[in-house]
Coordinates of C-alpha atoms and ligand atoms in Angstrom, one line a residue:
M232 CA 230.5 190.3 178.0
L233 CA 226.9 190.4 176.8
S234 CA 227.0 187.2 174.8
G235 CA 224.5 184.7 176.0
K236 CA 223.2 187.0 178.7
R237 CA 219.4 187.2 179.3
V238 CA 218.4 190.8 179.4
V239 CA 214.8 191.8 180.4
L240 CA 214.4 195.3 178.9
G241 CA 211.5 197.2 180.5
V242 CA 210.3 200.0 178.3
T243 CA 207.9 202.6 179.8
G244 CA 206.0 205.5 178.3
S245 CA 208.3 208.3 177.3
I246 CA 209.3 209.9 174.0
A247 CA 212.7 208.4 174.6
C248 CA 211.2 204.9 173.8
Y249 CA 212.7 205.4 170.3
K250 CA 216.2 205.2 171.8
A251 CA 215.2 201.9 173.5
L252 CA 214.8 200.4 170.0
D253 CA 218.5 201.1 169.3
L254 CA 219.5 199.7 172.7
A255 CA 217.5 196.5 172.0
S256 CA 219.2 196.2 168.7
K257 CA 222.7 196.7 170.0
L258 CA 222.1 194.2 172.8
T259 CA 220.9 191.6 170.4
Q260 CA 223.8 192.2 168.1
A261 CA 226.2 191.7 171.0
G262 CA 224.7 188.2 171.5
A263 CA 222.3 188.9 174.4
L264 CA 218.8 187.3 174.5
V265 CA 216.5 190.3 174.9
D266 CA 213.0 190.0 176.3
V267 CA 211.2 193.3 176.0
I268 CA 208.3 194.1 178.4
M269 CA 206.4 197.3 177.4
S270 CA 204.1 199.4 179.6
Y271 CA 200.8 200.5 178.0
G272 CA 202.3 204.0 177.8
A273 CA 205.3 202.7 175.9
T274 CA 203.0 201.1 173.3
Q275 CA 201.6 204.5 172.5
F276 CA 205.1 205.8 171.4
V277 CA 206.5 202.7 169.5
T278 CA 205.0 199.4 168.6
P279 CA 205.7 196.0 170.1
L280 CA 206.3 194.8 166.5
A281 CA 209.4 197.2 166.2
F282 CA 211.0 195.5 169.3
R283 CA 210.0 192.0 168.1
S284 CA 211.6 192.7 164.7
L285 CA 214.9 193.7 166.3
T286 CA 215.1 191.1 169.1
H287 CA 213.4 188.2 167.3
R288 CA 211.6 187.5 170.6
P289 CA 208.0 187.9 171.7
V290 CA 207.3 191.2 173.4
V291 CA 205.3 191.2 176.6
T292 CA 202.6 193.9 176.9
D293 CA 199.8 192.1 178.7
A294 CA 199.9 190.2 182.0
F295 CA 196.9 188.2 181.0
D296 CA 197.9 187.2 177.5
A297 CA 196.5 183.6 177.0
N298 CA 199.1 183.1 174.1
A299 CA 202.2 184.1 176.2
E300 CA 205.4 182.1 175.7
Y301 CA 205.4 180.9 179.4
A302 CA 202.5 179.8 181.6
V303 CA 203.5 182.2 184.4
E304 CA 205.4 184.8 182.3
H305 CA 206.6 187.1 185.0
V306 CA 208.0 184.3 187.1
E307 CA 209.9 182.7 184.2
L308 CA 211.3 185.9 182.9
A309 CA 212.3 187.0 186.4
R310 CA 214.0 183.7 187.1
Q311 CA 215.9 183.6 183.8
A312 CA 217.0 187.2 183.7
D313 CA 220.7 188.0 184.3
I314 CA 219.7 191.7 184.5
I315 CA 216.6 193.8 184.4
V316 CA 217.1 197.1 182.6
V317 CA 214.3 199.7 182.7
A318 CA 215.0 202.2 179.9
P319 CA 213.4 204.6 179.6
A320 CA 212.1 204.7 183.2
T321 CA 209.4 207.3 183.7
V322 CA 208.6 209.0 187.0
H323 CA 205.6 206.7 187.5
S324 CA 207.5 203.5 186.8
I325 CA 210.3 204.5 189.1
A326 CA 207.8 205.2 191.9
K327 CA 206.2 201.8 191.3
L328 CA 209.6 200.0 191.4
A329 CA 210.6 201.9 194.6
L330 CA 207.4 200.9 196.3
G331 CA 207.5 197.3 195.1
L332 CA 204.1 197.6 193.4
A333 CA 203.2 194.9 190.9
D334 CA 200.3 196.1 188.7
D335 CA 201.7 195.4 185.2
P336 CA 204.0 192.8 183.6
L337 CA 207.2 194.8 184.1
T338 CA 206.8 195.7 187.8
T339 CA 205.5 192.2 188.5
T340 CA 208.6 190.7 186.9
A341 CA 210.9 193.1 188.8
V342 CA 209.5 192.1 192.2
A343 CA 209.7 188.4 191.3
S344 CA 213.4 188.6 190.3
Q345 CA 216.7 188.3 192.1
A346 CA 218.5 189.8 189.1
P347 CA 220.3 193.1 189.4
L348 CA 218.2 196.1 188.4
L349 CA 219.4 199.0 186.2
V350 CA 217.1 202.0 186.0
A351 CA 217.7 204.7 183.3
P352 CA 215.4 207.6 184.0
A353 CA 213.9 209.8 181.2
M354 CA 211.6 212.7 182.0
D355 CA 211.3 216.4 182.2
A356 CA 213.8 218.3 184.3
D357 CA 211.3 219.4 186.9
M358 CA 209.9 215.9 187.3
F359 CA 213.4 214.6 187.8
Q360 CA 214.2 217.2 190.4
H361 CA 211.0 216.6 192.4
P362 CA 211.7 215.4 195.9
A363 CA 209.4 212.4 195.4
T364 CA 211.4 211.2 192.3
Q365 CA 214.8 211.8 194.1
E366 CA 213.6 209.9 197.2
N367 CA 212.3 207.0 195.0
L368 CA 215.7 206.8 193.1
E369 CA 217.6 206.9 196.4
R370 CA 215.4 204.1 197.7
L371 CA 216.2 202.0 194.7
R372 CA 219.9 202.8 195.0
L373 CA 219.9 201.7 198.7
R374 CA 218.3 198.4 197.6
G375 CA 221.3 197.8 195.2
A376 CA 219.8 199.1 191.9
V377 CA 222.1 201.0 189.6
I378 CA 220.8 204.3 188.3
A379 CA 222.1 205.3 184.9
G380 CA 221.7 209.1 184.3
P381 CA 219.7 210.9 183.2
G382 CA 221.9 213.1 181.0
R383 CA 221.7 216.8 180.7
G384 CA 220.6 218.6 177.5
R385 CA 217.6 219.7 175.5
L386 CA 214.4 217.9 176.6
A387 CA 211.2 217.2 174.6
S388 CA 209.4 220.0 176.5
G389 CA 211.9 222.5 175.1
L390 CA 213.5 223.0 178.5
T391 CA 217.2 222.3 179.1
G392 CA 218.2 220.3 182.1
Y393 CA 218.7 216.8 183.5
G394 CA 216.1 214.3 182.1
R395 CA 217.6 212.9 178.9
L396 CA 217.8 209.1 178.5
L397 CA 221.5 208.2 178.2
E398 CA 222.7 207.3 174.7
T399 CA 223.1 203.6 173.8
P400 CA 226.9 203.3 174.2
E401 CA 226.6 204.8 177.7
L402 CA 223.7 202.4 178.6
L403 CA 225.7 199.5 177.3
G404 CA 228.6 200.5 179.6
Y405 CA 226.2 200.6 182.6
I406 CA 224.8 197.2 181.7
A407 CA 228.3 195.7 181.4
Y408 CA 229.2 197.3 184.7
T409 CA 226.1 196.1 186.5
L410 CA 226.5 192.5 185.2
G411 CA 230.2 192.5 186.3
R412 CA 229.9 194.0 189.7
Q413 CA 230.7 190.8 191.5
G414 CA 233.5 189.8 189.1
D415 CA 237.0 188.6 190.0
L416 CA 238.3 192.1 190.3
A417 CA 235.5 193.3 192.6
G418 CA 237.0 195.6 195.3
R419 CA 240.3 196.1 193.4
V420 CA 241.6 199.4 192.1
I421 CA 243.2 199.3 188.7
V422 CA 245.1 202.3 187.3
V423 CA 245.4 202.3 183.5
S424 CA 247.2 204.8 181.3
A425 CA 246.1 205.4 177.7
G426 CA 246.9 207.5 174.6
G427 CA 250.0 209.3 173.3
T428 CA 251.5 212.1 175.3
A429 CA 252.0 215.5 173.5
E430 CA 255.1 217.5 174.3
P431 CA 254.9 221.2 173.4
I432 CA 257.4 222.7 171.1
D433 CA 255.6 226.1 171.1
P434 CA 252.0 227.2 171.7
V435 CA 250.7 225.5 168.5
R436 CA 253.0 222.5 167.9
V437 CA 253.7 219.2 169.8
V438 CA 255.8 216.1 169.6
T439 CA 253.5 213.2 169.8
N440 CA 252.8 209.7 168.4
H441 CA 250.0 207.7 166.7
S442 CA 248.4 206.2 169.9
S443 CA 244.6 206.7 169.8
G444 CA 244.0 205.5 173.3
K445 CA 241.8 202.5 172.2
M446 CA 243.9 199.9 173.9
G447 CA 244.0 201.6 177.2
Y448 CA 240.2 202.5 177.1
A449 CA 239.4 198.8 176.2
L450 CA 241.5 197.7 179.2
A451 CA 239.7 200.2 181.5
E452 CA 236.3 198.9 180.3
A453 CA 237.3 195.3 180.7
A454 CA 238.5 195.9 184.2
R455 CA 235.3 197.8 185.1
D456 CA 233.2 194.9 183.7
R457 CA 235.0 192.6 186.1
G458 CA 234.1 194.7 189.1
A459 CA 237.3 196.8 189.5
R460 CA 237.3 200.5 190.3
V461 CA 239.2 202.0 187.4
V462 CA 241.3 205.2 187.2
L463 CA 242.1 206.0 183.6
V464 CA 245.0 208.4 183.2
S465 CA 244.4 209.5 179.7
A466 CA 246.3 211.4 177.1
A467 CA 243.8 210.4 174.4
R468 CA 242.3 213.3 172.6
A469 CA 239.3 211.9 170.7
L470 CA 237.7 209.2 172.8
P471 CA 234.5 209.6 174.9
A472 CA 235.0 208.8 178.6
P473 CA 233.9 205.2 179.4
P474 CA 230.9 205.2 181.8
L475 CA 231.7 204.4 185.4
V476 CA 235.4 204.9 184.9
E477 CA 237.2 207.8 186.5
V478 CA 239.2 209.6 183.8
V479 CA 242.1 211.8 184.7
P480 CA 243.0 213.9 181.6
V481 CA 246.7 214.7 181.0
A482 CA 248.7 215.9 178.0
T483 CA 252.4 215.6 178.7
A484 CA 254.6 212.8 179.9
Q485 CA 255.3 214.7 183.1
Q486 CA 251.6 215.3 183.7
M487 CA 251.0 211.6 183.2
C488 CA 253.8 210.7 185.5
D489 CA 252.4 213.0 188.3
A490 CA 248.9 211.6 187.8
V491 CA 250.0 208.0 187.9
L492 CA 252.2 208.5 191.0
A493 CA 249.4 210.2 192.8
R494 CA 247.0 207.3 192.2
T495 CA 249.2 204.2 192.5
P496 CA 249.4 204.2 196.3
E497 CA 245.7 203.1 196.3
A498 CA 246.2 200.7 193.4
D499 CA 246.2 196.9 193.2
A500 CA 247.6 197.1 189.7
L501 CA 249.0 199.6 187.2
I502 CA 248.7 198.9 183.5
M503 CA 250.7 201.3 181.3
A504 CA 249.1 201.0 177.8
A505 CA 250.0 204.7 177.0
A506 CA 252.6 205.5 174.4
V507 CA 254.7 207.9 176.5
A508 CA 257.2 210.2 174.9
D509 CA 260.8 209.2 175.7
Y510 CA 262.0 212.7 174.9
R511 CA 260.4 216.2 175.1
P512 CA 261.6 219.5 173.7
L513 CA 264.1 220.8 176.3
S514 CA 262.0 224.1 176.6
A515 CA 258.8 225.1 174.9
A516 CA 258.9 228.4 173.1
D517 CA 256.5 231.1 174.6
Q518 CA 255.5 232.3 171.1
K519 CA 254.9 230.5 167.9
I520 CA 258.2 229.7 166.1
K521 CA 258.3 231.6 162.9
K522 CA 259.3 230.0 159.5
T523 CA 262.6 231.3 158.3
G524 CA 263.6 228.8 155.7
A525 CA 266.7 227.9 157.8
E526 CA 267.3 224.5 159.4
L527 CA 265.6 224.3 162.8
N528 CA 267.1 222.1 165.6
I529 CA 265.1 221.4 168.7
P530 CA 267.1 220.0 171.6
L531 CA 265.3 217.2 173.4
A532 CA 265.5 216.1 177.0
P533 CA 264.6 212.6 178.3
T534 CA 261.3 212.3 180.1
T535 CA 260.9 210.4 183.4
D536 CA 260.2 206.7 182.9
I537 CA 256.9 206.3 184.7
L538 CA 257.0 202.6 185.2
A539 CA 260.5 202.8 186.6
A540 CA 259.4 205.7 188.9
T541 CA 256.6 203.4 190.4
L542 CA 259.2 200.8 191.3
G543 CA 260.0 202.5 194.6
Q544 CA 256.2 202.5 195.5
A545 CA 255.7 198.8 194.8
G546 CA 257.4 197.2 197.7
P547 CA 256.5 193.8 199.1
G548 CA 252.8 193.4 199.0
G549 CA 252.7 196.3 196.5
F550 CA 250.8 196.6 193.3
V551 CA 251.1 194.5 190.1
R552 CA 252.9 196.4 187.4
V553 CA 252.2 195.7 183.7
G554 CA 253.8 197.4 180.7
F555 CA 253.3 197.3 177.0
A556 CA 256.1 197.3 174.5
A557 CA 255.4 198.6 171.0
E558 CA 258.0 197.0 168.8
S559 CA 258.6 197.0 165.0
E560 CA 261.4 194.4 165.2
N561 CA 262.8 191.7 167.5
L562 CA 259.5 191.7 169.4
V563 CA 260.1 189.1 172.1
A564 CA 263.8 189.9 172.7
N565 CA 263.2 193.7 173.1
A566 CA 260.2 193.1 175.3
K567 CA 262.1 190.7 177.5
T568 CA 264.8 193.4 178.0
K569 CA 262.0 195.8 179.1
V570 CA 260.5 193.3 181.6
T571 CA 263.9 193.0 183.3
A572 CA 264.9 196.7 183.0
K573 CA 261.6 197.9 184.5
S574 CA 261.2 194.9 186.8
L575 CA 257.7 194.2 185.5
D576 CA 255.3 191.5 186.5
L577 CA 254.0 191.3 182.9
I578 CA 254.5 192.9 179.5
A579 CA 252.3 192.9 176.5
A580 CA 254.7 192.9 173.5
N581 CA 252.8 194.7 170.7
D582 CA 253.9 193.9 167.1
I583 CA 252.9 197.2 165.5
T584 CA 253.9 195.9 162.0
S585 CA 251.3 193.1 162.1
E586 CA 248.0 193.6 160.1
G587 CA 245.1 194.9 162.3
S588 CA 247.5 195.4 165.3
G589 CA 248.8 198.4 167.2
F590 CA 248.1 202.1 166.8
G591 CA 244.5 203.1 166.0
A592 CA 243.2 199.6 165.3
D593 CA 240.2 198.0 167.1
T594 CA 242.1 194.7 167.2
N595 CA 245.5 193.9 168.5
R596 CA 248.1 191.0 168.4
V597 CA 250.2 190.8 171.6
T598 CA 252.6 188.4 173.2
L599 CA 252.5 188.2 177.0
I600 CA 255.8 187.8 178.8
D601 CA 255.9 187.4 182.6
R602 CA 258.6 188.1 185.2
E603 CA 260.1 184.7 184.7
L604 CA 260.3 185.5 180.9
N605 CA 257.7 182.8 180.0
V606 CA 256.2 183.7 176.6
E607 CA 252.5 183.3 175.5
E608 CA 251.6 184.4 172.0
L609 CA 248.0 185.5 171.6
P610 CA 246.1 185.5 168.4
L611 CA 244.6 188.7 166.8
L612 CA 241.8 189.7 169.2
T613 CA 239.7 192.7 169.8
K614 CA 241.4 195.2 172.2
Y615 CA 238.7 194.5 174.8
E616 CA 239.5 190.7 174.6
V617 CA 243.3 191.5 174.8
G618 CA 242.4 193.5 177.9
N619 CA 240.6 190.6 179.4
R620 CA 243.6 188.2 178.7
I621 CA 245.9 190.7 180.5
L622 CA 243.4 191.0 183.3
D623 CA 243.2 187.2 183.7
R624 CA 247.0 187.4 184.5
V625 CA 246.5 190.3 186.8
A626 CA 243.7 188.6 188.7
R627 CA 245.9 185.5 189.1
L628 CA 248.8 187.6 190.3
L629 CA 246.6 189.3 192.8
R630 CA 245.3 186.0 194.2
H631 CA 248.9 184.9 195.1
Ligands
PMT276 O1 246.4 203.6 171.7 P1 246.2 202.7 170.6 O2 246.0 203.4 169.3 O3 245.1 201.6 170.9 O4 247.6 201.8 170.4 C1 248.0 200.9 171.4 C2 249.5 201.0 171.7 C3 250.2 200.5 170.4 C4 249.9 202.4 172.0 C5 249.7 200.1 172.9 O5 249.3 198.8 172.7 C6 251.2 200.0 173.3 O6 252.0 199.2 172.8 N1 251.6 200.9 174.3 C7 253.0 201.1 174.7 C8 253.8 201.9 173.7 C9 255.1 202.2 174.1 O7 255.3 203.4 174.3 O8 256.0 201.3 174.4 P2 257.5 201.6 174.9 O9 258.2 200.4 174.5 O10 258.0 202.9 174.4 O11 257.4 201.7 176.5 C10 257.4 200.5 177.3 C11 256.5 200.7 178.5 O12 257.0 201.8 179.3 C12 255.1 201.1 178.1 O13 254.2 200.4 179.0 C13 255.1 202.6 178.4 O14 253.8 203.1 178.8 C14 256.1 202.7 179.5 N2 256.8 204.0 179.5 C15 257.4 204.5 178.4 C16 258.1 205.7 178.5 C17 258.1 206.5 179.7 N3 258.7 207.7 179.8 N4 257.5 205.9 180.8 C18 256.8 204.7 180.7 O15 256.3 204.3 181.7

């Protein structure tokens, strides 16, 4: 997503400047070309050399630098930028951006650019709450800028409140979202399920599986980064919510079923990456089951098949339905049976015995099988890239 993108990173004078170093580093590692423009205030907190060392690019601090890389620096950077990110953005820099002032290299570049603008405020809570700041942020929003945060927590002043610069992973999510807003899924609603459901045996024990939720979360992020509005019905227990994705937390198969059925009427596509329990304990004990030393048998009842339940909703002109099949043998044959049995538009057959694939891994190896039972074997890819390959198919199905 970020590879080859030109990011102008505006850094203004806040103690949160130290976090911008991490952002510049992560953007560069992701393959972006990062041009940092620092305000005078920012140079009092961290040095231009620190940014230059991380981005391997000149850092702009002076609008009148005779040794600048470009003859008319602000115009060149403004033209080449795919996105302008101001992080941290102080009260003063937000006010200048809102008014369209151009009295330093950053604000001059911003008014000269057509690139999308992402503003990540960082300031004391009272400064953030001030009506002038709120009005300025609203003015930027109305002009199409994306405002990222601020987060809530302990501030440098010792106060607690809204004013913290978002952390790097969240900012990266906002940047990917802003870059992808006009993508091929813009205006579409995609419902994704993720994680392994947990079926209670008693108040302390559950029947569950090894799904971490990574595949579903990567899919949700990939759909967001192509412009979709994403609803993530999640049974994952340990993953942070992806920025700008609506997360509906669930635990059991029945809760996941209810949540999916509630959201699919507005959906253009449903992608079931979750590992849903096929069976649940017939009834959960009210109290913790005591150890007796005797054999314990727990009767199981089948759960509702969620994909099958959505079939009635997806009439002509209905939504695209995509399943996954986690298989340990006869991958393609078993997955083909599921395509037909659940009347799916597409299935991602997941070989969970393959190295680096399936539960908990950051990568996955899947074979795509469509409604006509055509087979496409994909190589080992990151889960985000697998998500994109599935979304390529979804986007194509939605165009027809
Ligand atoms: O979460 P990770 O750690 O990243 O691991 C990813 C994964 C291995 C969980 C994922 O890639 C995957 O394969 N998910 C589907 C696992 C699975 O339960 O497959 P299945 O063959 O049991 O089910 C087939 C399809 O029916 C799935 O899309 C499943 O979500 C759906 N299903 C299953 C049971 C049920 N009651 N209702 C359903 O809709």
